[in-house]
PDB file of C-alpha atoms in Angstrom:
ATOM      1  CA  UNK A   1     141.638  85.800 237.399  1.00  0.00           C
ATOM      2  CA  UNK A   2     140.627  81.536 237.699  1.00  0.00           C
ATOM      3  CA  UNK A   3     141.317  80.800 233.777  1.00  0.00           C
ATOM      4  CA  UNK A   4     138.993  78.355 232.358  1.00  0.00           C
ATOM      5  CA  UNK A   5     141.195  75.295 232.072  1.00  0.00           C
ATOM      6  CA  UNK A   6     141.067  75.533 236.140  1.00  0.00           C
ATOM      7  CA  UNK A   7     144.767  75.541 236.376  1.00  0.00           C
ATOM      8  CA  UNK A   8     145.253  79.274 237.249  1.00  0.00           C
ATOM      9  CA  UNK A   9     147.462  80.092 234.801  1.00  0.00           C
ATOM     10  CA  UNK A  10     149.976  77.521 234.932  1.00  0.00           C
ATOM     11  CA  UNK A  11     148.806  75.573 231.434  1.00  0.00           C
ATOM     12  CA  UNK A  12     146.213  75.632 228.695  1.00  0.00           C
ATOM     13  CA  UNK A  13     144.228  73.267 227.298  1.00  0.00           C
ATOM     14  CA  UNK A  14     144.735  72.495 223.414  1.00  0.00           C
ATOM     15  CA  UNK A  15     142.136  69.947 222.295  1.00  0.00           C
ATOM     16  CA  UNK A  16     142.887  68.418 218.513  1.00  0.00           C
ATOM     17  CA  UNK A  17     140.594  66.077 216.698  1.00  0.00           C
ATOM     18  CA  UNK A  18     141.578  62.805 215.923  1.00  0.00           C
ATOM     19  CA  UNK A  19     140.674  61.341 212.487  1.00  0.00           C
ATOM     20  CA  UNK A  20     139.154  58.194 212.026  1.00  0.00           C
ATOM     21  CA  UNK A  21     142.434  56.798 211.693  1.00  0.00           C
ATOM     22  CA  UNK A  22     144.423  57.430 214.299  1.00  0.00           C
ATOM     23  CA  UNK A  23     140.955  56.558 216.565  1.00  0.00           C
ATOM     24  CA  UNK A  24     140.967  52.690 214.918  1.00  0.00           C
ATOM     25  CA  UNK A  25     144.980  52.886 215.928  1.00  0.00           C
ATOM     26  CA  UNK A  26     144.417  53.742 219.755  1.00  0.00           C
ATOM     27  CA  UNK A  27     141.544  51.297 219.782  1.00  0.00           C
ATOM     28  CA  UNK A  28     143.654  48.480 218.330  1.00  0.00           C
ATOM     29  CA  UNK A  29     144.852  47.336 221.755  1.00  0.00           C
ATOM     30  CA  UNK A  30     141.217  46.890 223.110  1.00  0.00           C
ATOM     31  CA  UNK A  31     140.526  46.852 226.971  1.00  0.00           C
ATOM     32  CA  UNK A  32     137.795  48.456 228.777  1.00  0.00           C
ATOM     33  CA  UNK A  33     135.563  50.470 226.822  1.00  0.00           C
ATOM     34  CA  UNK A  34     131.849  51.717 228.041  1.00  0.00           C
ATOM     35  CA  UNK A  35     128.384  51.121 226.407  1.00  0.00           C
ATOM     36  CA  UNK A  36     125.487  53.309 226.379  1.00  0.00           C
ATOM     37  CA  UNK A  37     122.497  53.370 225.718  1.00  0.00           C
ATOM     38  CA  UNK A  38     118.571  53.823 226.476  1.00  0.00           C
ATOM     39  CA  UNK A  39     117.543  50.935 228.456  1.00  0.00           C
ATOM     40  CA  UNK A  40     114.860  50.490 230.768  1.00  0.00           C
ATOM     41  CA  UNK A  41     115.953  52.667 233.688  1.00  0.00           C
ATOM     42  CA  UNK A  42     117.092  55.836 231.018  1.00  0.00           C
ATOM     43  CA  UNK A  43     120.156  56.322 229.287  1.00  0.00           C
ATOM     44  CA  UNK A  44     122.722  53.768 230.768  1.00  0.00           C
ATOM     45  CA  UNK A  45     126.568  53.452 230.195  1.00  0.00           C
ATOM     46  CA  UNK A  46     128.236  50.301 231.602  1.00  0.00           C
ATOM     47  CA  UNK A  47     132.033  49.464 231.415  1.00  0.00           C
ATOM     48  CA  UNK A  48     132.953  46.453 229.306  1.00  0.00           C
ATOM     49  CA  UNK A  49     135.940  45.004 228.008  1.00  0.00           C
ATOM     50  CA  UNK A  50     136.075  44.877 224.104  1.00  0.00           C
ATOM     51  CA  UNK A  51     138.226  43.919 221.101  1.00  0.00           C
ATOM     52  CA  UNK A  52     138.366  45.737 218.063  1.00  0.00           C
ATOM     53  CA  UNK A  53     137.742  43.061 214.930  1.00  0.00           C
ATOM     54  CA  UNK A  54     137.370  44.457 210.790  1.00  0.00           C
ATOM     55  CA  UNK A  55     136.800  47.929 212.580  1.00  0.00           C
ATOM     56  CA  UNK A  56     133.630  46.989 214.731  1.00  0.00           C
ATOM     57  CA  UNK A  57     134.122  46.656 218.384  1.00  0.00           C
ATOM     58  CA  UNK A  58     133.080  43.266 219.687  1.00  0.00           C
ATOM     59  CA  UNK A  59     132.427  42.397 223.925  1.00  0.00           C
ATOM     60  CA  UNK A  60     130.596  40.203 225.402  1.00  0.00           C
ATOM     61  CA  UNK A  61     127.299  40.125 227.774  1.00  0.00           C
ATOM     62  CA  UNK A  62     125.051  37.467 229.625  1.00  0.00           C
ATOM     63  CA  UNK A  63     121.955  36.354 227.005  1.00  0.00           C
ATOM     64  CA  UNK A  64     119.773  36.896 229.969  1.00  0.00           C
ATOM     65  CA  UNK A  65     121.291  39.502 231.828  1.00  0.00           C
ATOM     66  CA  UNK A  66     119.541  42.848 231.366  1.00  0.00           C
ATOM     67  CA  UNK A  67     121.939  44.625 228.993  1.00  0.00           C
ATOM     68  CA  UNK A  68     121.422  41.544 226.847  1.00  0.00           C
ATOM     69  CA  UNK A  69     117.698  42.025 226.852  1.00  0.00           C
ATOM     70  CA  UNK A  70     118.156  45.676 226.691  1.00  0.00           C
ATOM     71  CA  UNK A  71     119.784  45.641 223.458  1.00  0.00           C
ATOM     72  CA  UNK A  72     117.208  43.485 221.677  1.00  0.00           C
ATOM     73  CA  UNK A  73     114.594  45.509 219.600  1.00  0.00           C
ATOM     74  CA  UNK A  74     112.379  42.769 219.353  1.00  0.00           C
ATOM     75  CA  UNK A  75     112.468  43.730 216.013  1.00  0.00           C
ATOM     76  CA  UNK A  76     113.859  41.164 212.878  1.00  0.00           C
ATOM     77  CA  UNK A  77     117.143  43.193 211.556  1.00  0.00           C
ATOM     78  CA  UNK A  78     116.341  46.417 213.414  1.00  0.00           C
ATOM     79  CA  UNK A  79     119.038  46.655 215.981  1.00  0.00           C
ATOM     80  CA  UNK A  80     119.603  48.989 218.560  1.00  0.00           C
ATOM     81  CA  UNK A  81     121.743  52.622 218.711  1.00  0.00           C
ATOM     82  CA  UNK A  82     124.817  52.834 220.964  1.00  0.00           C
ATOM     83  CA  UNK A  83     127.163  54.603 222.141  1.00  0.00           C
ATOM     84  CA  UNK A  84     130.732  53.153 222.769  1.00  0.00           C
ATOM     85  CA  UNK A  85     133.282  55.525 224.307  1.00  0.00           C
ATOM     86  CA  UNK A  86     137.145  54.748 225.081  1.00  0.00           C
ATOM     87  CA  UNK A  87     139.199  56.377 226.977  1.00  0.00           C
ATOM     88  CA  UNK A  88     143.101  57.515 228.559  1.00  0.00           C
ATOM     89  CA  UNK A  89     142.669  60.096 230.739  1.00  0.00           C
ATOM     90  CA  UNK A  90     146.078  60.791 233.241  1.00  0.00           C
ATOM     91  CA  UNK A  91     144.479  62.390 236.665  1.00  0.00           C
ATOM     92  CA  UNK A  92     148.168  63.942 237.441  1.00  0.00           C
ATOM     93  CA  UNK A  93     148.459  65.822 233.819  1.00  0.00           C
ATOM     94  CA  UNK A  94     144.861  66.229 233.033  1.00  0.00           C
ATOM     95  CA  UNK A  95     146.345  65.113 229.365  1.00  0.00           C
ATOM     96  CA  UNK A  96     144.724  62.059 227.398  1.00  0.00           C
ATOM     97  CA  UNK A  97     142.317  61.267 224.726  1.00  0.00           C
ATOM     98  CA  UNK A  98     138.581  59.988 224.254  1.00  0.00           C
ATOM     99  CA  UNK A  99     136.842  58.331 221.451  1.00  0.00           C
ATOM    100  CA  UNK A 100     133.260  57.812 220.916  1.00  0.00           C
ATOM    101  CA  UNK A 101     131.909  55.310 218.397  1.00  0.00           C
ATOM    102  CA  UNK A 102     128.084  55.746 217.645  1.00  0.00           C
ATOM    103  CA  UNK A 103     126.654  52.553 215.767  1.00  0.00           C
ATOM    104  CA  UNK A 104     124.426  49.781 215.842  1.00  0.00           C
ATOM    105  CA  UNK A 105     124.679  46.874 218.413  1.00  0.00           C
ATOM    106  CA  UNK A 106     124.693  43.378 216.603  1.00  0.00           C
ATOM    107  CA  UNK A 107     124.013  39.888 218.591  1.00  0.00           C
ATOM    108  CA  UNK A 108     126.129  37.812 216.537  1.00  0.00           C
ATOM    109  CA  UNK A 109     123.891  35.087 217.299  1.00  0.00           C
ATOM    110  CA  UNK A 110     123.968  32.652 214.169  1.00  0.00           C
ATOM    111  CA  UNK A 111     126.902  29.844 213.953  1.00  0.00           C
ATOM    112  CA  UNK A 112     129.042  31.848 211.248  1.00  0.00           C
ATOM    113  CA  UNK A 113     128.767  35.120 213.466  1.00  0.00           C
ATOM    114  CA  UNK A 114     129.483  33.478 216.360  1.00  0.00           C
ATOM    115  CA  UNK A 115     132.482  31.732 215.566  1.00  0.00           C
ATOM    116  CA  UNK A 116     133.917  35.252 213.753  1.00  0.00           C
ATOM    117  CA  UNK A 117     133.353  37.094 216.901  1.00  0.00           C
ATOM    118  CA  UNK A 118     134.748  34.405 219.218  1.00  0.00           C
ATOM    119  CA  UNK A 119     137.735  34.572 217.025  1.00  0.00           C
ATOM    120  CA  UNK A 120     138.224  38.088 218.152  1.00  0.00           C
ATOM    121  CA  UNK A 121     139.566  36.796 221.567  1.00  0.00           C
ATOM    122  CA  UNK A 122     137.461  38.973 224.000  1.00  0.00           C
ATOM    123  CA  UNK A 123     136.849  38.283 227.359  1.00  0.00           C
ATOM    124  CA  UNK A 124     134.452  39.694 229.365  1.00  0.00           C
ATOM    125  CA  UNK A 125     135.667  41.913 232.556  1.00  0.00           C
ATOM    126  CA  UNK A 126     133.384  40.375 235.082  1.00  0.00           C
ATOM    127  CA  UNK A 127     132.342  36.961 235.771  1.00  0.00           C
ATOM    128  CA  UNK A 128     129.388  35.094 235.067  1.00  0.00           C
ATOM    129  CA  UNK A 129     127.838  33.492 231.955  1.00  0.00           C
ATOM    130  CA  UNK A 130     128.993  35.889 229.293  1.00  0.00           C
ATOM    131  CA  UNK A 131     127.822  33.827 225.948  1.00  0.00           C
ATOM    132  CA  UNK A 132     126.212  36.462 223.775  1.00  0.00           C
ATOM    133  CA  UNK A 133     129.030  38.213 221.558  1.00  0.00           C
ATOM    134  CA  UNK A 134     127.579  41.829 220.670  1.00  0.00           C
ATOM    135  CA  UNK A 135     129.397  43.955 217.811  1.00  0.00           C
ATOM    136  CA  UNK A 136     128.962  47.718 217.187  1.00  0.00           C
ATOM    137  CA  UNK A 137     129.243  48.669 213.735  1.00  0.00           C
ATOM    138  CA  UNK A 138     130.309  52.332 213.887  1.00  0.00           C
ATOM    139  CA  UNK A 139     128.273  54.886 211.643  1.00  0.00           C
ATOM    140  CA  UNK A 140     130.496  57.717 213.049  1.00  0.00           C
ATOM    141  CA  UNK A 141     133.802  57.710 215.240  1.00  0.00           C
ATOM    142  CA  UNK A 142     135.310  61.141 216.265  1.00  0.00           C
ATOM    143  CA  UNK A 143     137.696  61.668 218.993  1.00  0.00           C
ATOM    144  CA  UNK A 144     139.552  64.049 220.684  1.00  0.00           C
ATOM    145  CA  UNK A 145     142.894  64.777 222.409  1.00  0.00           C
ATOM    146  CA  UNK A 146     144.283  67.181 225.079  1.00  0.00           C
ATOM    147  CA  UNK A 147     147.412  68.235 225.781  1.00  0.00           C
ATOM    148  CA  UNK A 148     148.449  71.077 227.931  1.00  0.00           C
ATOM    149  CA  UNK A 149     150.513  74.203 226.581  1.00  0.00           C
ATOM    150  CA  UNK A 150     152.361  76.497 228.896  1.00  0.00           C
ATOM    151  CA  UNK A 151     150.118  79.410 229.189  1.00  0.00           C
ATOM    152  CA  UNK A 152     151.444  82.799 227.585  1.00  0.00           C
TER     153      UNK A 152
ATOM    154  CA  UNK B   1     137.677  24.527 228.714  1.00  0.00           C
ATOM    155  CA  UNK B   2     138.380  28.264 229.054  1.00  0.00           C
ATOM    156  CA  UNK B   3     136.043  29.619 231.868  1.00  0.00           C
ATOM    157  CA  UNK B   4     133.473  32.623 231.525  1.00  0.00           C
ATOM    158  CA  UNK B   5     136.057  35.105 233.399  1.00  0.00           C
ATOM    159  CA  UNK B   6     138.392  34.240 230.641  1.00  0.00           C
ATOM    160  CA  UNK B   7     141.215  33.785 233.073  1.00  0.00           C
ATOM    161  CA  UNK B   8     141.092  30.054 232.265  1.00  0.00           C
ATOM    162  CA  UNK B   9     140.869  28.389 235.582  1.00  0.00           C
ATOM    163  CA  UNK B  10     143.356  31.685 237.465  1.00  0.00           C
ATOM    164  CA  UNK B  11     141.043  33.334 239.048  1.00  0.00           C
ATOM    165  CA  UNK B  12     136.459  33.401 239.028  1.00  0.00           C
ATOM    166  CA  UNK B  13     135.412  37.198 239.186  1.00  0.00           C
ATOM    167  CA  UNK B  14     133.196  37.771 242.069  1.00  0.00           C
ATOM    168  CA  UNK B  15     130.634  40.682 241.415  1.00  0.00           C
ATOM    169  CA  UNK B  16     129.086  42.506 244.498  1.00  0.00           C
ATOM    170  CA  UNK B  17     126.625  44.926 244.484  1.00  0.00           C
ATOM    171  CA  UNK B  18     127.664  48.171 246.297  1.00  0.00           C
ATOM    172  CA  UNK B  19     124.783  50.434 247.789  1.00  0.00           C
ATOM    173  CA  UNK B  20     124.148  54.073 247.555  1.00  0.00           C
ATOM    174  CA  UNK B  21     126.223  55.070 250.888  1.00  0.00           C
ATOM    175  CA  UNK B  22     128.962  52.978 249.236  1.00  0.00           C
ATOM    176  CA  UNK B  23     129.005  54.656 246.015  1.00  0.00           C
ATOM    177  CA  UNK B  24     128.466  58.364 247.727  1.00  0.00           C
ATOM    178  CA  UNK B  25     131.840  57.424 249.147  1.00  0.00           C
ATOM    179  CA  UNK B  26     133.463  56.385 246.195  1.00  0.00           C
ATOM    180  CA  UNK B  27     132.186  59.575 244.168  1.00  0.00           C
ATOM    181  CA  UNK B  28     133.392  61.781 246.911  1.00  0.00           C
ATOM    182  CA  UNK B  29     136.547  61.958 245.114  1.00  0.00           C
ATOM    183  CA  UNK B  30     135.627  63.453 242.244  1.00  0.00           C
ATOM    184  CA  UNK B  31     137.931  63.146 239.082  1.00  0.00           C
ATOM    185  CA  UNK B  32     136.626  61.981 235.475  1.00  0.00           C
ATOM    186  CA  UNK B  33     133.229  60.214 234.916  1.00  0.00           C
ATOM    187  CA  UNK B  34     130.779  59.969 231.365  1.00  0.00           C
ATOM    188  CA  UNK B  35     127.837  61.500 230.735  1.00  0.00           C
ATOM    189  CA  UNK B  36     125.789  59.825 228.522  1.00  0.00           C
ATOM    190  CA  UNK B  37     122.357  61.012 226.956  1.00  0.00           C
ATOM    191  CA  UNK B  38     120.541  60.929 223.789  1.00  0.00           C
ATOM    192  CA  UNK B  39     122.134  63.690 221.658  1.00  0.00           C
ATOM    193  CA  UNK B  40     121.794  64.581 217.630  1.00  0.00           C
ATOM    194  CA  UNK B  41     124.071  61.743 216.586  1.00  0.00           C
ATOM    195  CA  UNK B  42     122.156  59.087 218.883  1.00  0.00           C
ATOM    196  CA  UNK B  43     123.546  58.134 222.036  1.00  0.00           C
ATOM    197  CA  UNK B  44     126.359  59.754 223.090  1.00  0.00           C
ATOM    198  CA  UNK B  45     128.695  59.643 226.170  1.00  0.00           C
ATOM    199  CA  UNK B  46     131.777  62.241 226.989  1.00  0.00           C
ATOM    200  CA  UNK B  47     134.488  62.292 229.945  1.00  0.00           C
ATOM    201  CA  UNK B  48     133.956  65.166 232.166  1.00  0.00           C
ATOM    202  CA  UNK B  49     135.710  66.541 234.944  1.00  0.00           C
ATOM    203  CA  UNK B  50     133.342  66.328 238.045  1.00  0.00           C
ATOM    204  CA  UNK B  51     132.627  67.425 241.505  1.00  0.00           C
ATOM    205  CA  UNK B  52     130.266  65.215 244.226  1.00  0.00           C
ATOM    206  CA  UNK B  53     128.290  68.175 246.062  1.00  0.00           C
ATOM    207  CA  UNK B  54     125.336  67.466 248.207  1.00  0.00           C
ATOM    208  CA  UNK B  55     124.418  64.003 246.768  1.00  0.00           C
ATOM    209  CA  UNK B  56     124.489  65.400 243.100  1.00  0.00           C
ATOM    210  CA  UNK B  57     127.432  65.441 240.269  1.00  0.00           C
ATOM    211  CA  UNK B  58     128.503  68.610 239.363  1.00  0.00           C
ATOM    212  CA  UNK B  59     130.107  69.585 235.595  1.00  0.00           C
ATOM    213  CA  UNK B  60     131.256  72.317 233.331  1.00  0.00           C
ATOM    214  CA  UNK B  61     130.893  72.645 229.595  1.00  0.00           C
ATOM    215  CA  UNK B  62     130.276  75.494 227.068  1.00  0.00           C
ATOM    216  CA  UNK B  63     127.239  76.921 226.930  1.00  0.00           C
ATOM    217  CA  UNK B  64     127.631  77.136 223.216  1.00  0.00           C
ATOM    218  CA  UNK B  65     129.328  73.883 223.230  1.00  0.00           C
ATOM    219  CA  UNK B  66     126.773  70.766 221.203  1.00  0.00           C
ATOM    220  CA  UNK B  67     126.404  68.712 224.320  1.00  0.00           C
ATOM    221  CA  UNK B  68     125.295  72.504 226.577  1.00  0.00           C
ATOM    222  CA  UNK B  69     122.866  72.432 223.783  1.00  0.00           C
ATOM    223  CA  UNK B  70     122.311  69.014 223.319  1.00  0.00           C
ATOM    224  CA  UNK B  71     120.971  68.949 227.136  1.00  0.00           C
ATOM    225  CA  UNK B  72     118.518  71.574 226.859  1.00  0.00           C
ATOM    226  CA  UNK B  73     114.835  70.164 226.089  1.00  0.00           C
ATOM    227  CA  UNK B  74     113.551  73.574 225.338  1.00  0.00           C
ATOM    228  CA  UNK B  75     110.588  73.350 227.605  1.00  0.00           C
ATOM    229  CA  UNK B  76     110.590  74.958 231.187  1.00  0.00           C
ATOM    230  CA  UNK B  77     110.937  72.491 233.834  1.00  0.00           C
ATOM    231  CA  UNK B  78     111.811  69.802 231.364  1.00  0.00           C
ATOM    232  CA  UNK B  79     114.948  68.331 232.157  1.00  0.00           C
ATOM    233  CA  UNK B  80     117.448  65.775 230.153  1.00  0.00           C
ATOM    234  CA  UNK B  81     117.293  62.622 231.358  1.00  0.00           C
ATOM    235  CA  UNK B  82     121.370  61.566 231.873  1.00  0.00           C
ATOM    236  CA  UNK B  83     123.477  58.651 232.264  1.00  0.00           C
ATOM    237  CA  UNK B  84     126.869  59.218 234.441  1.00  0.00           C
ATOM    238  CA  UNK B  85     129.398  56.298 234.662  1.00  0.00           C
ATOM    239  CA  UNK B  86     131.850  56.784 237.184  1.00  0.00           C
ATOM    240  CA  UNK B  87     134.871  53.753 237.199  1.00  0.00           C
ATOM    241  CA  UNK B  88     138.070  52.102 238.408  1.00  0.00           C
ATOM    242  CA  UNK B  89     138.930  49.293 236.582  1.00  0.00           C
ATOM    243  CA  UNK B  90     143.018  48.124 236.956  1.00  0.00           C
ATOM    244  CA  UNK B  91     143.501  46.164 233.442  1.00  0.00           C
ATOM    245  CA  UNK B  92     146.222  44.192 235.262  1.00  0.00           C
ATOM    246  CA  UNK B  93     144.147  42.623 237.751  1.00  0.00           C
ATOM    247  CA  UNK B  94     141.366  43.111 235.797  1.00  0.00           C
ATOM    248  CA  UNK B  95     139.487  44.261 239.771  1.00  0.00           C
ATOM    249  CA  UNK B  96     137.495  47.186 239.953  1.00  0.00           C
ATOM    250  CA  UNK B  97     134.558  48.952 240.744  1.00  0.00           C
ATOM    251  CA  UNK B  98     131.860  51.128 238.665  1.00  0.00           C
ATOM    252  CA  UNK B  99     129.061  53.493 238.904  1.00  0.00           C
ATOM    253  CA  UNK B 100     125.881  54.271 237.070  1.00  0.00           C
ATOM    254  CA  UNK B 101     123.841  57.505 238.025  1.00  0.00           C
ATOM    255  CA  UNK B 102     120.704  58.208 236.036  1.00  0.00           C
ATOM    256  CA  UNK B 103     118.815  61.001 236.679  1.00  0.00           C
ATOM    257  CA  UNK B 104     118.097  64.325 235.417  1.00  0.00           C
ATOM    258  CA  UNK B 105     120.599  66.965 233.780  1.00  0.00           C
ATOM    259  CA  UNK B 106     119.692  70.727 235.623  1.00  0.00           C
ATOM    260  CA  UNK B 107     121.698  73.896 234.143  1.00  0.00           C
ATOM    261  CA  UNK B 108     122.779  75.593 236.905  1.00  0.00           C
ATOM    262  CA  UNK B 109     121.315  79.222 235.390  1.00  0.00           C
ATOM    263  CA  UNK B 110     120.066  81.461 238.112  1.00  0.00           C
ATOM    264  CA  UNK B 111     122.307  83.405 239.572  1.00  0.00           C
ATOM    265  CA  UNK B 112     121.799  81.393 242.977  1.00  0.00           C
ATOM    266  CA  UNK B 113     122.067  78.020 241.735  1.00  0.00           C
ATOM    267  CA  UNK B 114     125.282  79.068 239.743  1.00  0.00           C
ATOM    268  CA  UNK B 115     127.371  80.058 242.857  1.00  0.00           C
ATOM    269  CA  UNK B 116     125.935  77.502 244.481  1.00  0.00           C
ATOM    270  CA  UNK B 117     127.589  75.295 241.574  1.00  0.00           C
ATOM    271  CA  UNK B 118     130.703  77.229 241.861  1.00  0.00           C
ATOM    272  CA  UNK B 119     131.812  76.440 244.962  1.00  0.00           C
ATOM    273  CA  UNK B 120     131.837  72.776 244.046  1.00  0.00           C
ATOM    274  CA  UNK B 121     134.974  74.628 242.781  1.00  0.00           C
ATOM    275  CA  UNK B 122     134.796  71.563 239.749  1.00  0.00           C
ATOM    276  CA  UNK B 123     137.169  72.447 236.852  1.00  0.00           C
ATOM    277  CA  UNK B 124     136.772  71.779 233.162  1.00  0.00           C
ATOM    278  CA  UNK B 125     139.166  68.719 231.869  1.00  0.00           C
ATOM    279  CA  UNK B 126     139.067  70.282 228.550  1.00  0.00           C
ATOM    280  CA  UNK B 127     140.542  73.815 227.858  1.00  0.00           C
ATOM    281  CA  UNK B 128     137.607  76.713 226.040  1.00  0.00           C
ATOM    282  CA  UNK B 129     135.064  78.180 227.598  1.00  0.00           C
ATOM    283  CA  UNK B 130     133.166  76.518 230.058  1.00  0.00           C
ATOM    284  CA  UNK B 131     131.091  78.527 231.962  1.00  0.00           C
ATOM    285  CA  UNK B 132     127.941  76.367 231.893  1.00  0.00           C
ATOM    286  CA  UNK B 133     127.510  74.587 235.149  1.00  0.00           C
ATOM    287  CA  UNK B 134     125.156  71.156 235.277  1.00  0.00           C
ATOM    288  CA  UNK B 135     124.025  69.796 237.824  1.00  0.00           C
ATOM    289  CA  UNK B 136     122.593  66.127 237.552  1.00  0.00           C
ATOM    290  CA  UNK B 137     120.355  64.646 240.596  1.00  0.00           C
ATOM    291  CA  UNK B 138     120.263  61.380 241.145  1.00  0.00           C
ATOM    292  CA  UNK B 139     117.211  59.480 240.501  1.00  0.00           C
ATOM    293  CA  UNK B 140     119.006  56.094 240.659  1.00  0.00           C
ATOM    294  CA  UNK B 141     122.287  55.420 242.270  1.00  0.00           C
ATOM    295  CA  UNK B 142     123.989  51.530 241.051  1.00  0.00           C
ATOM    296  CA  UNK B 143     127.251  50.121 241.631  1.00  0.00           C
ATOM    297  CA  UNK B 144     129.266  46.572 241.717  1.00  0.00           C
ATOM    298  CA  UNK B 145     132.406  45.947 242.624  1.00  0.00           C
ATOM    299  CA  UNK B 146     134.009  43.006 240.844  1.00  0.00           C
ATOM    300  CA  UNK B 147     137.469  40.976 242.712  1.00  0.00           C
ATOM    301  CA  UNK B 148     139.107  37.973 241.533  1.00  0.00           C
ATOM    302  CA  UNK B 149     138.849  34.707 243.862  1.00  0.00           C
ATOM    303  CA  UNK B 150     140.888  31.655 243.185  1.00  0.00           C
ATOM    304  CA  UNK B 151     139.205  28.611 241.238  1.00  0.00           C
ATOM    305  CA  UNK B 152     137.874  25.997 242.946  1.00  0.00           C
TER     306      UNK B 152
END
């Protein structure tokens, strides 16, 4: 019988939850993450380059981009709910970790907020004008690590 | 002045859209993708191992997992709207591609459907009982490739 990890008895997967401190430690390196939200065509996921700043996620997009527009509720002080996912998974060993942040997307529009977001040093992955800084304030941070253990 | 690609003049980013045929060609290799949907805690993104079968995405989860439950509408024939993202991005060169599929998540529950989904050979990334097969039927497939070009 093929076991449920799909490795036919070679190694069973062990899943461990990551606590918030460990998630923040892993996120501190920045890099590529993926933002998820409900946009004009339904649920949407797009990769962005991010930085961690004061336990929040900062990334850049275009003021007039579909994402920049989608993430505005049009109501002052009402912020869009988003997901932000970061992972590091080895296809070879099928070990790795993933982190999920759930929270609100805040447009860093004002002078002070914009200056602070710019200090994160985050750069956009794609080209074009990316002068809109978005800050995600986590309401919930969860993560897990997957390791392989020899099967019994 | 720092250019908008963040590479300070070294190389500008060129973004090209990928057509559907090219997206399907890139997806054919399978591997790790990320499913996005609105769950009990709001927008959610989780990595899963997937296979491409007949231009649909097949992956596995647990029948009683939070994701398996979240992706049921509780209404017969009404399917959950989801996003599915796959990317390959080099942190070193900051070149790569990403693909976004938007569509419905169908639980492959019936005998015929389950047998067909099992034939995809997809294995779950994490351990545990992953005997629920979910098939995403794309309503919309979009993708883009990012390359670096020497700045003028």
